Coordinates of C-alpha atoms in Angstrom, one line a residue:
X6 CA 0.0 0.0 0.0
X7 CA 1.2 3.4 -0.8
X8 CA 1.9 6.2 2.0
X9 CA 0.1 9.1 1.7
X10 CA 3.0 11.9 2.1
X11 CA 2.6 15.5 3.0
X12 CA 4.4 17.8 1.2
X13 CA 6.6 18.3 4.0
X14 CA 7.4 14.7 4.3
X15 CA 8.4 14.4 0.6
X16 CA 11.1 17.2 1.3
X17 CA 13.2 15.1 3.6
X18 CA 16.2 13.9 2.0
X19 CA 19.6 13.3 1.8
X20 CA 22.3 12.8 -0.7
X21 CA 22.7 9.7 1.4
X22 CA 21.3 7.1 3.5
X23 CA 23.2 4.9 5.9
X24 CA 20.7 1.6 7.4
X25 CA 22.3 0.5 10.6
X26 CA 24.6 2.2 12.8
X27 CA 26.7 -0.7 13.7
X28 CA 30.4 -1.6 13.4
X29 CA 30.5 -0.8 9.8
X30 CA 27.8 1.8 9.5
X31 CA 29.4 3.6 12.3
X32 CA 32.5 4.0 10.5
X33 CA 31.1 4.3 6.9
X34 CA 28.8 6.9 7.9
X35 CA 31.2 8.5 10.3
X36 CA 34.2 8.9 7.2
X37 CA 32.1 10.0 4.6
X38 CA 30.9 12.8 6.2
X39 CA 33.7 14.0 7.5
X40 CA 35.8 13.9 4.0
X41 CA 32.8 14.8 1.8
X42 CA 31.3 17.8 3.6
X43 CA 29.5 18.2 0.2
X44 CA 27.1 15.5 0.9
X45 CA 24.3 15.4 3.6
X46 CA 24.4 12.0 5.0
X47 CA 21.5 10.3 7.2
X48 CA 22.4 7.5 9.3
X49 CA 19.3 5.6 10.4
X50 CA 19.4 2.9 13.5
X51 CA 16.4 0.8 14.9
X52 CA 18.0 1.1 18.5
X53 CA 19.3 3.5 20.5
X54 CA 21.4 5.6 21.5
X55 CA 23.7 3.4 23.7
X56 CA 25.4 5.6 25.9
X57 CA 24.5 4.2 29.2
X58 CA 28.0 4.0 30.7
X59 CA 27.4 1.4 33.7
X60 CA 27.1 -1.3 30.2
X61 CA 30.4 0.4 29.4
X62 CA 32.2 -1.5 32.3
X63 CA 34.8 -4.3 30.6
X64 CA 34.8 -6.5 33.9
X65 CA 31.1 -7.2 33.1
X66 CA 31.4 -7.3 29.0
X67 CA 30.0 -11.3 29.4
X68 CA 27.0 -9.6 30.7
X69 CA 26.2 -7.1 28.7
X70 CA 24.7 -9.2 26.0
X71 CA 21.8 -9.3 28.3
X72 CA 20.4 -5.8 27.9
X73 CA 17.3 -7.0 26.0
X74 CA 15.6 -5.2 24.7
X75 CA 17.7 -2.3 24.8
X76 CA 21.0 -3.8 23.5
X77 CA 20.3 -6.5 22.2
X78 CA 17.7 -8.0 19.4
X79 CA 17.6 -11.3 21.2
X80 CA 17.2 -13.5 18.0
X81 CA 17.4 -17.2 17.9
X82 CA 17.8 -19.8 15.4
X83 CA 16.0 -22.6 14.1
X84 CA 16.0 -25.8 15.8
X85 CA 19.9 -26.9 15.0
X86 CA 19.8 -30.5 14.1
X87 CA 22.9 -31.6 14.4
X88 CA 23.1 -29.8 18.1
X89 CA 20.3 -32.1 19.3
X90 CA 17.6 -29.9 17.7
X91 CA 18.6 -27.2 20.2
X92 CA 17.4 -23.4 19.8
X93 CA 20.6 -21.3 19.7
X94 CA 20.7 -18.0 21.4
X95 CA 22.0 -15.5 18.1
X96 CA 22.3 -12.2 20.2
X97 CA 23.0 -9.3 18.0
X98 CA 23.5 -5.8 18.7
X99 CA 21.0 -3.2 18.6
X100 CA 21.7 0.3 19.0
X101 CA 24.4 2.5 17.9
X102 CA 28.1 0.3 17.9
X103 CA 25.8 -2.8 16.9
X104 CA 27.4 -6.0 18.2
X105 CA 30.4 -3.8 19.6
X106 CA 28.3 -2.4 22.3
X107 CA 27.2 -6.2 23.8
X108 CA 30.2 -8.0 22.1
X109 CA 32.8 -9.8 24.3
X110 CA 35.7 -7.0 22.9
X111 CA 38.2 -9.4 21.4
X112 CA 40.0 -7.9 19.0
X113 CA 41.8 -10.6 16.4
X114 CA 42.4 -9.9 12.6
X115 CA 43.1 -13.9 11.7
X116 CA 46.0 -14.9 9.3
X117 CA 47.3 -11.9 6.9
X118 CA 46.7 -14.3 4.3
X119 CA 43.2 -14.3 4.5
X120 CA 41.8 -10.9 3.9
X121 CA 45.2 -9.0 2.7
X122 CA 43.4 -8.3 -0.5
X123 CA 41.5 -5.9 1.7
X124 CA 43.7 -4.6 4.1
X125 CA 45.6 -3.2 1.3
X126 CA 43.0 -1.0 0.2
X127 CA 42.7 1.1 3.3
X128 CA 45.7 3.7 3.8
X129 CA 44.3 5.1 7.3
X130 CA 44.9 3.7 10.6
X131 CA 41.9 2.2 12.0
X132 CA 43.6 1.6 15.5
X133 CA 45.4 3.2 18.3
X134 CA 47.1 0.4 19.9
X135 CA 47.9 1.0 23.5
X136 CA 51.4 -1.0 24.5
X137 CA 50.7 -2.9 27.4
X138 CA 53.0 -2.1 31.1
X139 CA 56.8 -3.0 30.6
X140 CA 56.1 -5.9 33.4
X141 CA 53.5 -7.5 30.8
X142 CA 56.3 -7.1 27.7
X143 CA 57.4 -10.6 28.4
X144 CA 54.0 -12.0 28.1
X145 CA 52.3 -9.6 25.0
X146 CA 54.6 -7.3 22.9
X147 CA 53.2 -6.0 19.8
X148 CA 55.3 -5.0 17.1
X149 CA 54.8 -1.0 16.8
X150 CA 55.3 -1.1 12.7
X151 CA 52.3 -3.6 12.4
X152 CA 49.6 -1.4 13.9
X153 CA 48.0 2.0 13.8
X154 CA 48.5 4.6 16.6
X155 CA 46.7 7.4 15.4
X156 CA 43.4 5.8 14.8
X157 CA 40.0 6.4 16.3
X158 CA 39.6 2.7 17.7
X159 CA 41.5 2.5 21.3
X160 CA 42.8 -1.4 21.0
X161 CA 44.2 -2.3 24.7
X162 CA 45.3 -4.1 27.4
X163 CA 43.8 -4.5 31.1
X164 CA 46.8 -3.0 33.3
X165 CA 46.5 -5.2 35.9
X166 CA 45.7 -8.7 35.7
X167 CA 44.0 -10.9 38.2
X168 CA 45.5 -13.4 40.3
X169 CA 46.2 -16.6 38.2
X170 CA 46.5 -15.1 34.9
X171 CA 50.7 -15.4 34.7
X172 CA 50.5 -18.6 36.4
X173 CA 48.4 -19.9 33.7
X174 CA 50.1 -18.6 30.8
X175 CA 53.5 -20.0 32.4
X176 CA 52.1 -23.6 32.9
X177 CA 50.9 -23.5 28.9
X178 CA 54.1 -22.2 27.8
X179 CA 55.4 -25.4 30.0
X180 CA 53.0 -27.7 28.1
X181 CA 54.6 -27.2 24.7
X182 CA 52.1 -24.5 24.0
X183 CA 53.9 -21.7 21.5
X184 CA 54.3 -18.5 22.3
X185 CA 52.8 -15.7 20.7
X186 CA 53.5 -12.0 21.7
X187 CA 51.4 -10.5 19.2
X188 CA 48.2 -11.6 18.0
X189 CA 47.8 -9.4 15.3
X190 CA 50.8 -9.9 13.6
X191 CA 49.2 -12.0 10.9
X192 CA 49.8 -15.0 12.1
X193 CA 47.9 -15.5 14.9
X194 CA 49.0 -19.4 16.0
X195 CA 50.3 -19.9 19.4
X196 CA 48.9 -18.6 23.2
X197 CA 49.1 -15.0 23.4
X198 CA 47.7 -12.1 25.3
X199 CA 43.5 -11.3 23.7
X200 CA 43.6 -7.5 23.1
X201 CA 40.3 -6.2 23.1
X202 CA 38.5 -3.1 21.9
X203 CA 39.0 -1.8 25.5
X204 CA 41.2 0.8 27.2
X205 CA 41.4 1.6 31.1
X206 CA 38.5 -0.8 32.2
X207 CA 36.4 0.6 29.5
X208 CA 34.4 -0.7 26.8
X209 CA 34.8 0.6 23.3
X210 CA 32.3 0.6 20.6
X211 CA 32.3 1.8 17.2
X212 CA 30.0 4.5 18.4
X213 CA 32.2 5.9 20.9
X214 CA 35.6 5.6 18.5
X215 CA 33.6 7.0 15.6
X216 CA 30.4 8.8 16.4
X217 CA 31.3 10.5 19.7
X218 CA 31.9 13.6 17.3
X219 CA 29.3 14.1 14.4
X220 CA 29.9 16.6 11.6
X221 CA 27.2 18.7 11.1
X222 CA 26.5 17.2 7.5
X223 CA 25.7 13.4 9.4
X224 CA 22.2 13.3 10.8
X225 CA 21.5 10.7 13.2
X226 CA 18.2 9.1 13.9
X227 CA 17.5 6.3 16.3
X228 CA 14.8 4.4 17.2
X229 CA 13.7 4.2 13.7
X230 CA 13.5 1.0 12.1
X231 CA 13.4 0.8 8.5
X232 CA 11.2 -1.4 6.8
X233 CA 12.0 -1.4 3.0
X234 CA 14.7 0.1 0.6
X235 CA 12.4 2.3 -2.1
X236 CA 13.2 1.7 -5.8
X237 CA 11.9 3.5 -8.8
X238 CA 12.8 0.9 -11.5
X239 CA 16.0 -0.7 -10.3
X240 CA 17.2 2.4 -8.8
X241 CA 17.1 2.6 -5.2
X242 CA 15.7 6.3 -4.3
X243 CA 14.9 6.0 -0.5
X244 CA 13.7 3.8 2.5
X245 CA 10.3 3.8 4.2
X246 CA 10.3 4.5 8.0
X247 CA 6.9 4.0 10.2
X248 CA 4.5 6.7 8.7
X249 CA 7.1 8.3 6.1
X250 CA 9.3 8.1 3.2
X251 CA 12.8 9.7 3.6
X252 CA 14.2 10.2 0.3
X253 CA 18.6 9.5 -1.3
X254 CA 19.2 11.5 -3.8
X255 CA 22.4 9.5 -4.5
X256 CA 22.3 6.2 -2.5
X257 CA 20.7 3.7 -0.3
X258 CA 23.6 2.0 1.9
X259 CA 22.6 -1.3 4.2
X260 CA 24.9 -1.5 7.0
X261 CA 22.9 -3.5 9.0
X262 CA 24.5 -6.6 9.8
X263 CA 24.5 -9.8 8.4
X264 CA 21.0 -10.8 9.9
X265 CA 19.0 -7.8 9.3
X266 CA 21.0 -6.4 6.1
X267 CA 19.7 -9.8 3.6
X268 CA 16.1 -9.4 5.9
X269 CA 15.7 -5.7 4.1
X270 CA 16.1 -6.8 0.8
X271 CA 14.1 -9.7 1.1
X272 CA 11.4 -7.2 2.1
X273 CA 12.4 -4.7 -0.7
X274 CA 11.7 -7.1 -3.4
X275 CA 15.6 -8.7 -4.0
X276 CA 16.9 -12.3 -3.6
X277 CA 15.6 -15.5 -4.3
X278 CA 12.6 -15.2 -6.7
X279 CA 11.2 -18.3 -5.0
X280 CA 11.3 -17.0 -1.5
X281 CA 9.8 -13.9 -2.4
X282 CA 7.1 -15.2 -4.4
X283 CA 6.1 -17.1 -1.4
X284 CA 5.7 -13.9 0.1
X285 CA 3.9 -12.7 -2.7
X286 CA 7.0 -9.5 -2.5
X287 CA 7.3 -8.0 -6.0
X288 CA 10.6 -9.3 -7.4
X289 CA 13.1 -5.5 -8.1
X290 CA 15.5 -8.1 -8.8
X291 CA 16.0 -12.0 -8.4
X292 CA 19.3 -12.9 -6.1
X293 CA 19.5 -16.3 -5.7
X294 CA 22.3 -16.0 -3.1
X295 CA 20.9 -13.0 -0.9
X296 CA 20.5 -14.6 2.5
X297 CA 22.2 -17.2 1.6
X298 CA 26.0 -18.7 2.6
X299 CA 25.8 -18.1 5.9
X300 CA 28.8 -19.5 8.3
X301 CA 29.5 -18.7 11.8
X302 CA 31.8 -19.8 14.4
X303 CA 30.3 -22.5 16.9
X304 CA 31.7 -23.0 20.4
X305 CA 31.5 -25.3 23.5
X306 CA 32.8 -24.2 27.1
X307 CA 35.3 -26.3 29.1
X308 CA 35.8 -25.4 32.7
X309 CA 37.8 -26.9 35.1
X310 CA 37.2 -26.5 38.9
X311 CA 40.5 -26.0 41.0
X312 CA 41.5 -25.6 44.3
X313 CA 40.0 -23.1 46.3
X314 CA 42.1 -19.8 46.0
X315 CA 43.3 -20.4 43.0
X316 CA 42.4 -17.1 42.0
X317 CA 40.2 -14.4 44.0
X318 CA 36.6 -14.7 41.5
X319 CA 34.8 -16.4 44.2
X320 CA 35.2 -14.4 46.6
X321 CA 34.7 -10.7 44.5
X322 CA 31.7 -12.4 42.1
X323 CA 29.8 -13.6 45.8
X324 CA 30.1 -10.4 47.6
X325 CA 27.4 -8.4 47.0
X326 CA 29.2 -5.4 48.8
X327 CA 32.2 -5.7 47.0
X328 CA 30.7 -5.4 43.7
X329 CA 28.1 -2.3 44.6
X330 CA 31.0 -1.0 46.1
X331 CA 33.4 -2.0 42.8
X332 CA 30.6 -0.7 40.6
X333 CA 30.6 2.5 42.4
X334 CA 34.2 2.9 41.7
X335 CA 34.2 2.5 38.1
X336 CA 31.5 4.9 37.5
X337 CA 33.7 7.6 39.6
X338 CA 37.0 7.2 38.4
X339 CA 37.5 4.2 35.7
X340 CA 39.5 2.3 38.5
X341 CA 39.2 -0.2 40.9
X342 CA 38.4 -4.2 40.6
X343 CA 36.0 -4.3 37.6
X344 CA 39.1 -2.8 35.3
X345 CA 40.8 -6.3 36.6
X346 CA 38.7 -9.3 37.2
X347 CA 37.1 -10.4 33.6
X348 CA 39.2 -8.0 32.0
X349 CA 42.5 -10.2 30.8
X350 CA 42.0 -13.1 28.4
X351 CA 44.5 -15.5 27.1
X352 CA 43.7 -16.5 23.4
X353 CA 45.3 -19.5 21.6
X354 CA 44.6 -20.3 18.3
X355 CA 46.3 -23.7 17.4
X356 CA 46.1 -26.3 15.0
X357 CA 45.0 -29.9 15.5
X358 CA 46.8 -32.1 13.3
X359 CA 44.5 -35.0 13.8
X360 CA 42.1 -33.2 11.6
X361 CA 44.6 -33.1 8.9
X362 CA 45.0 -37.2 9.0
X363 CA 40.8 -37.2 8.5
X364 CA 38.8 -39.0 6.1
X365 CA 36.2 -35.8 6.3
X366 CA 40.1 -33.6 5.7
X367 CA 40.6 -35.7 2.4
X368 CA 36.8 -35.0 1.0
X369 CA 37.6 -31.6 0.9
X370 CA 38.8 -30.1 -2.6
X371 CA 41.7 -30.2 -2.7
X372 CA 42.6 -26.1 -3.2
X373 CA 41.0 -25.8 0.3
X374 CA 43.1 -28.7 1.6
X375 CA 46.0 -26.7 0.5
X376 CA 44.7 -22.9 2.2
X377 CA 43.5 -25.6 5.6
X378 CA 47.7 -26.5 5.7
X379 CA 49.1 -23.5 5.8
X380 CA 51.3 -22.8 9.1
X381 CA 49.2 -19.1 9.9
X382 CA 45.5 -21.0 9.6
X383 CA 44.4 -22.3 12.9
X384 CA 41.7 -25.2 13.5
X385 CA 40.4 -24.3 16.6
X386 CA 40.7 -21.6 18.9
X387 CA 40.8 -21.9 22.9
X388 CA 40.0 -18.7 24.9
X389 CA 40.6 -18.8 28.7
X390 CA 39.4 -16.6 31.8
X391 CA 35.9 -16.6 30.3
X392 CA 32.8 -17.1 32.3
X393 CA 31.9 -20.3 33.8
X394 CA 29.5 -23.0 32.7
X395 CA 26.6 -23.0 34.6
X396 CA 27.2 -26.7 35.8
X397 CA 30.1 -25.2 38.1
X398 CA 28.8 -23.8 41.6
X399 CA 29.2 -20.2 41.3
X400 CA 31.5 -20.6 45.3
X401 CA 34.0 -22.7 43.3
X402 CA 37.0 -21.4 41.8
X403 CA 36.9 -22.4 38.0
X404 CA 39.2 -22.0 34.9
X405 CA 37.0 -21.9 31.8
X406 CA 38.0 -22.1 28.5
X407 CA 35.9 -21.5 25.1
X408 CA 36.7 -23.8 22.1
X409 CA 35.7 -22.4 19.2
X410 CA 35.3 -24.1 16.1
X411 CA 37.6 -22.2 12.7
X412 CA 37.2 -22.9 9.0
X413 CA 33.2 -24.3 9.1
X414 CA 31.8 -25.4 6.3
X415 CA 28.7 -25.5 6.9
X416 CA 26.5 -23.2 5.1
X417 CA 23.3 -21.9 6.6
X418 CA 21.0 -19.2 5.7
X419 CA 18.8 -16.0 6.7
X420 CA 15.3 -16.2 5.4
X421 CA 12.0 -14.4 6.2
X422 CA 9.4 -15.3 8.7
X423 CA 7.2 -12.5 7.5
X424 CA 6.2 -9.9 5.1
X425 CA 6.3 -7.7 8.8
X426 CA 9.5 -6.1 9.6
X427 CA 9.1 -5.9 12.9
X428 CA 9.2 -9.4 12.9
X429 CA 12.3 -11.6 13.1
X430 CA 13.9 -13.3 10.3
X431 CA 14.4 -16.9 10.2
X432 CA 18.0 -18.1 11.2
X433 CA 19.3 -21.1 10.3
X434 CA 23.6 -21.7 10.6
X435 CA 23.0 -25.6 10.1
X436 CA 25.9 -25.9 12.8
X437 CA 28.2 -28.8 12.3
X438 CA 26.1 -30.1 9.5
X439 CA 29.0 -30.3 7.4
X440 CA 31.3 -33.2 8.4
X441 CA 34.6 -31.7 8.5
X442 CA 33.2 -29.5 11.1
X443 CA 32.2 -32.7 13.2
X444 CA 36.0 -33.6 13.0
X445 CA 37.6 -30.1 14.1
X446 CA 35.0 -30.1 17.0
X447 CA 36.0 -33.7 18.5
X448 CA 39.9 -32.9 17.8
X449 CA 40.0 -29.5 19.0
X450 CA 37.9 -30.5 22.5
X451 CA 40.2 -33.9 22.7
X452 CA 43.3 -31.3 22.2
X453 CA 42.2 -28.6 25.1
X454 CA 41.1 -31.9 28.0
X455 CA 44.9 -33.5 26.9
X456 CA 46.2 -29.9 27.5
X457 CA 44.4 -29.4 30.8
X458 CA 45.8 -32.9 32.0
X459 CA 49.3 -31.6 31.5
X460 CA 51.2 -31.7 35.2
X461 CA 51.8 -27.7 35.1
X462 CA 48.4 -26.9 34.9
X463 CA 46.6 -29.9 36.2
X464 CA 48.5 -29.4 39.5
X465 CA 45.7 -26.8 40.6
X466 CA 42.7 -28.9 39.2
X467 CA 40.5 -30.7 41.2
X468 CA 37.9 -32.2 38.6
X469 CA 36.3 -31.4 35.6
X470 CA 33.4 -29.0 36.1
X471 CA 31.9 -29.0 32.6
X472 CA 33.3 -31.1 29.7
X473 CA 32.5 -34.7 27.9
X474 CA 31.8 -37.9 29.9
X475 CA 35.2 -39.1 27.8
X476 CA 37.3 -38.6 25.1
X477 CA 35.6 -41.0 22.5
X478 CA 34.7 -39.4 19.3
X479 CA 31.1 -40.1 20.3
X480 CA 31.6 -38.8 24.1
X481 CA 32.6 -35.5 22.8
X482 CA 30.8 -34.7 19.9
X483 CA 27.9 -35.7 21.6
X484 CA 29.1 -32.9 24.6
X485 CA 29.5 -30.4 21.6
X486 CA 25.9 -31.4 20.3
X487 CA 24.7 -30.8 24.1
X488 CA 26.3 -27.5 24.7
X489 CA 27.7 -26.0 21.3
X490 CA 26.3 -22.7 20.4
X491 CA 27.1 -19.7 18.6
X492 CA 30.1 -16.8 18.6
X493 CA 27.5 -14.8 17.0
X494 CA 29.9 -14.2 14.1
X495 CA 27.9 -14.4 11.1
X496 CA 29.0 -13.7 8.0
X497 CA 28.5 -14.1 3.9
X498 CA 24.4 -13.5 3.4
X499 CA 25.4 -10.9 0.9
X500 CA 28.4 -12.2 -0.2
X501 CA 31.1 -10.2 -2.7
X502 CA 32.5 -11.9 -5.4
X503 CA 33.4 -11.6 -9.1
X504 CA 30.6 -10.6 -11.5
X505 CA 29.0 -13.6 -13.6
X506 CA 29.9 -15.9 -10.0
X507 CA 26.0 -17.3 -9.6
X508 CA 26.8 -16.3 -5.8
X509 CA 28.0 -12.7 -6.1
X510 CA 25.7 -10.8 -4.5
X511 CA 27.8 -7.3 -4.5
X512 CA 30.5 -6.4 -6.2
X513 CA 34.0 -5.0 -5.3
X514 CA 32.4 -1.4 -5.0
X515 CA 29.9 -3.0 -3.0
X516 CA 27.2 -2.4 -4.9
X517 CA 24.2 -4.9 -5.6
X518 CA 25.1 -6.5 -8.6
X519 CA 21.7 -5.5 -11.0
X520 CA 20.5 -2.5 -9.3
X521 CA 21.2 1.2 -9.5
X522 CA 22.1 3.0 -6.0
X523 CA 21.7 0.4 -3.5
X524 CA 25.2 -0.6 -1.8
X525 CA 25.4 -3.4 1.3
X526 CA 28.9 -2.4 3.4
X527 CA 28.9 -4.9 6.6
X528 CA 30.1 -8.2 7.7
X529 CA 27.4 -10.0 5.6
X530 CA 29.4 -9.2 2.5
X531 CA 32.9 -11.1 3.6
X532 CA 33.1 -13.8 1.0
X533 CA 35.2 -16.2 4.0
X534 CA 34.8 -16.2 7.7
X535 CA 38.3 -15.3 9.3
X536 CA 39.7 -17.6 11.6
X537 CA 39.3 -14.8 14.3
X538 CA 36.8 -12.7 15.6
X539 CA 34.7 -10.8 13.3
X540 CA 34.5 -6.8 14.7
X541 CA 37.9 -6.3 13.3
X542 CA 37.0 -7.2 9.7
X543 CA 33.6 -5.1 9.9
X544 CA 35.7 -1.8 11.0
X545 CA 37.8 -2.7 8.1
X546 CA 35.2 -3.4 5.8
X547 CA 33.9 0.0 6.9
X548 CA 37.0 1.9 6.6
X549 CA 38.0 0.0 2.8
X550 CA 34.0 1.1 2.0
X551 CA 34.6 4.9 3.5
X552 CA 37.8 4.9 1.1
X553 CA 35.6 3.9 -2.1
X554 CA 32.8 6.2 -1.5
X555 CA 35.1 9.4 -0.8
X556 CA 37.4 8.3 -4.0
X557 CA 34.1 8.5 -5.9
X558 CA 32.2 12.0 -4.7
X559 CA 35.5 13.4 -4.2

């Protein structure tokens, strides 16, 4: 049905319009204004405004996803099959900083090898890396020529870290574990130090890097949810918001994620003919692959219990004193215990050469078998100092450890539930439905339990609080079908490729491949899943977007 429009209505426009004021839209929108102070620019964003700082606080980021409604959409998937037919909990951000603002801050890029091709195309820094205390230079050490210190993104490291921490990383570094003092340095294999979009016990979002000064060309409205992309013909002139039509006079830009971005052109009439015929949507143009290819990261939790006073969690975490009193603190002065407890992380991303001795390994083609052997590419990743399982009782002192599951392929997709956008899409990541993820999930568990048996750390254990019955292949996959769940890094519903691939979905520009000024610039294009965590490739899909669009009005 057509809106009626007033004539003041049809007035409002922009040269452009930015959907989604996440990770990349935050960036995207925040560049192009301030380079092309030609253009009047209109970010949009269904949430808010975010700036509640007690969700700031990095010693509760494993909490923050909880915010819901405010923070957080709340999704969840289909029944998974090959997770026991479990729902999966998909949080994604809402509000301005998207998934930065409920994420849990760890900041990895992944092997060079796999997105150099876009690195390349950015000449600004994106980060100020903070160097970490001369005490901690032994442990974390990041090479100064391999990362920005001028950008708007603080990338840190918690100043103080909690009892246990060194003690851990020695023991690994005892277990044959290889060091890695840099993360980020492209090749991300070995135990190292987890920097994190965090500085001085804060949280840092793409909002607060990016948006915490807006040019007076950006315009900045939240709470509005968009529910279709306009087009006259195939050319995309605007988007309809509740009760009005806001006009681009250049371009429509989708920046909302890789959930929500494939939802709104579902609803705006492009993707699968099929799909939206069943919707009875008027096809603008069919896109077989929009909504399609989607891959995620799945994880289980391990968590060890050890003796009591292995570290001081218990005792902080069950005070409620203590953490009023912490809270308090924080909110005065950025100091006190909530800048140290939850705030240091070891990351470990290692390779399981079991998987590479396979029968699922050898099925693969063989190119991939080739980019799977490479010394930089990881299988799994292990994360430690996370939160415990609930199985553990919350007076013990634990060690948890998130394995996480790298290279998946299994391919799920985003599809819609409704003609209503209010309404959630359907979400479907078919985790471990692909074999060869089945093997990397049994290998890399078995890996991390043979680890934790190792005398240097399994000197302060005292059982296993959450982890398989055994260390069959059927003991632990079934624990990973039990307990697996998602990283919430989706990627690849509106994937780039080559023009004439029947799965390119935008080109290198970004733009939709068969339509006139409609552009998608978020983690939904990334034609791979980095073995890492995502935020950092959406700020640089952002910034390599940004460069495009100011090359081009400039």
């Amino acid at each position: 049905m057509e809106l009626l429009l007033d004539a003041h209505q049809l007035d409002e426009s922009y040269d452009v319009i930015v959907v989604g004021g996440g990770t990349s839209g935050s960036v995207l929108a925040s560049r192009l204004a301030a380079e092309c102070k030609n253009l009047q620019i209109l970010l949009v964003e269904a949430g808010g405004a975010n700036t509640d700082a007690s969700k700031q606080i990095l010693g509760k980021r494993y909490s923050t996803f909880k915010t819901r409604p405010g923070y957080n959409w709340g999704y969840q998937t289909v029944p998974q099959q090959a997770l026991h037919d479990r729902i999966i909990d998909y949080s994604k951000g809402k509000g301005l900083g998207g998934g930065t603002a409920i994420n849990f801050c760890c900041y990895t890029k992944g092997s060079s090898g796999e997105y150099d091709r876009w690195a390349q195309l950015v000449d600004d820094d994106i980060e100020n890396y903070h160097q970490p205390s001369a005490d901690q230079l032994q442990y974390v050490n990041p090479s100064g020529n391999l990362h920005g210190h001028s950008g708007p993104l603080d990338i840190g490291f918690s100043d103080t870290w909690e009892r246990g921490f060194v003690e851990f990383l020695e023991a690994a570094y005892a277990s044959d574990l290889p060091k890695n003092l840099d993360v980020n340095s492209g090749n991300p294999v070995g135990i190292a130090v987890n920097a994190m979009t965090g500085y001085r016990g804060q949280r840092i979002t793409a909002s607060s890097a990016y948006l915490s000064e807006v040019p007076p060309n950006l315009t900045i409205k939240t709470d509005t949810t968009v529910e279709r992309v306009v087009f006259e013909a195939d050319k995309a002139v605007g988007i309809d918001v509740p009760g009005r039509r806001i006009f681009a006079k250049k371009e429509v830009i989708l920046s909302a994620g890789a959930v929500e971005s494939p939802k709104l052109l579902l609803l705006s009439g492009i993707g699968p003919k099929s799909d939206l015929d069943e919707h009875r949507i008027k096809v603008v143009r069919d896109i077989p692959d929009i909504g399609k290819g989607l891959r995620d990261h799945c994880f289980t939790l391990i968590t060890i219990v050890q003796k009591p006073r292995t570290n001081d969690r218990p005792v902080f975490f069950n005070d409620p004193d203590a953490l009023k009193a912490a809270q308090g603190q924080w909110m005065t002065d950025h100091t006190g215990p909530l800048t140290v407890f939850q705030c240091a992380q070891t990351i470990s991303f290692l390779i399981a050469e079991a998987v590479f001795q396979s029968r699922e390994f050898e099925d693969l083609e063989k190119v991939l078998q080739v980019e799977l052997r490479k010394d930089s590419i990881p299988t799994y990743e292990m994360l430690s100092h996370t939160r415990a399982s609930p199985k553990v009782p919350p007076e013990d002192c634990y060690l948890s450890f998130v394995v996480a599951f790298m290279n998946p392929q299994s391919k799920g997709e985003i599809t819609l539930s409704s003609i209503d956008p209010f309404k959630p899409p359907l979400i479907d990541p078919q985790f471990l439905s692909h074999p060869f993820d089945r093997r990397v999930a049994i290998e890399a568990v078995r890996d991390v339990l043979d680890l934790l048996d190792k005398p240097e750390i399994a000197k302060d254990t005292v059982r296993l609080g959450a982890g398989p019955s055994g260390r069959s292949d059927e003991e632990i996959l079934d624990y990973v079908k039990e307990t697996g769940t998602s990283m919430w890094h989706s990627v690849g519903t509106v994937k780039m490729g080559r023009i004439g691939d029947p799965e390119t979905c935008v080109d290198k520009n970004f733009r939709v491949v068969g339509v006139q000024g409609l552009r998608v610039v978020d983690a939904s294009v990334a034609p791979l899943i980095p073995s890492a965590h995502t935020q950092a490739a959406a700020f640089l899909i952002g910034e390599v977007a940004a460069e495009k669009l100011i090359a081009e009005y400039s």
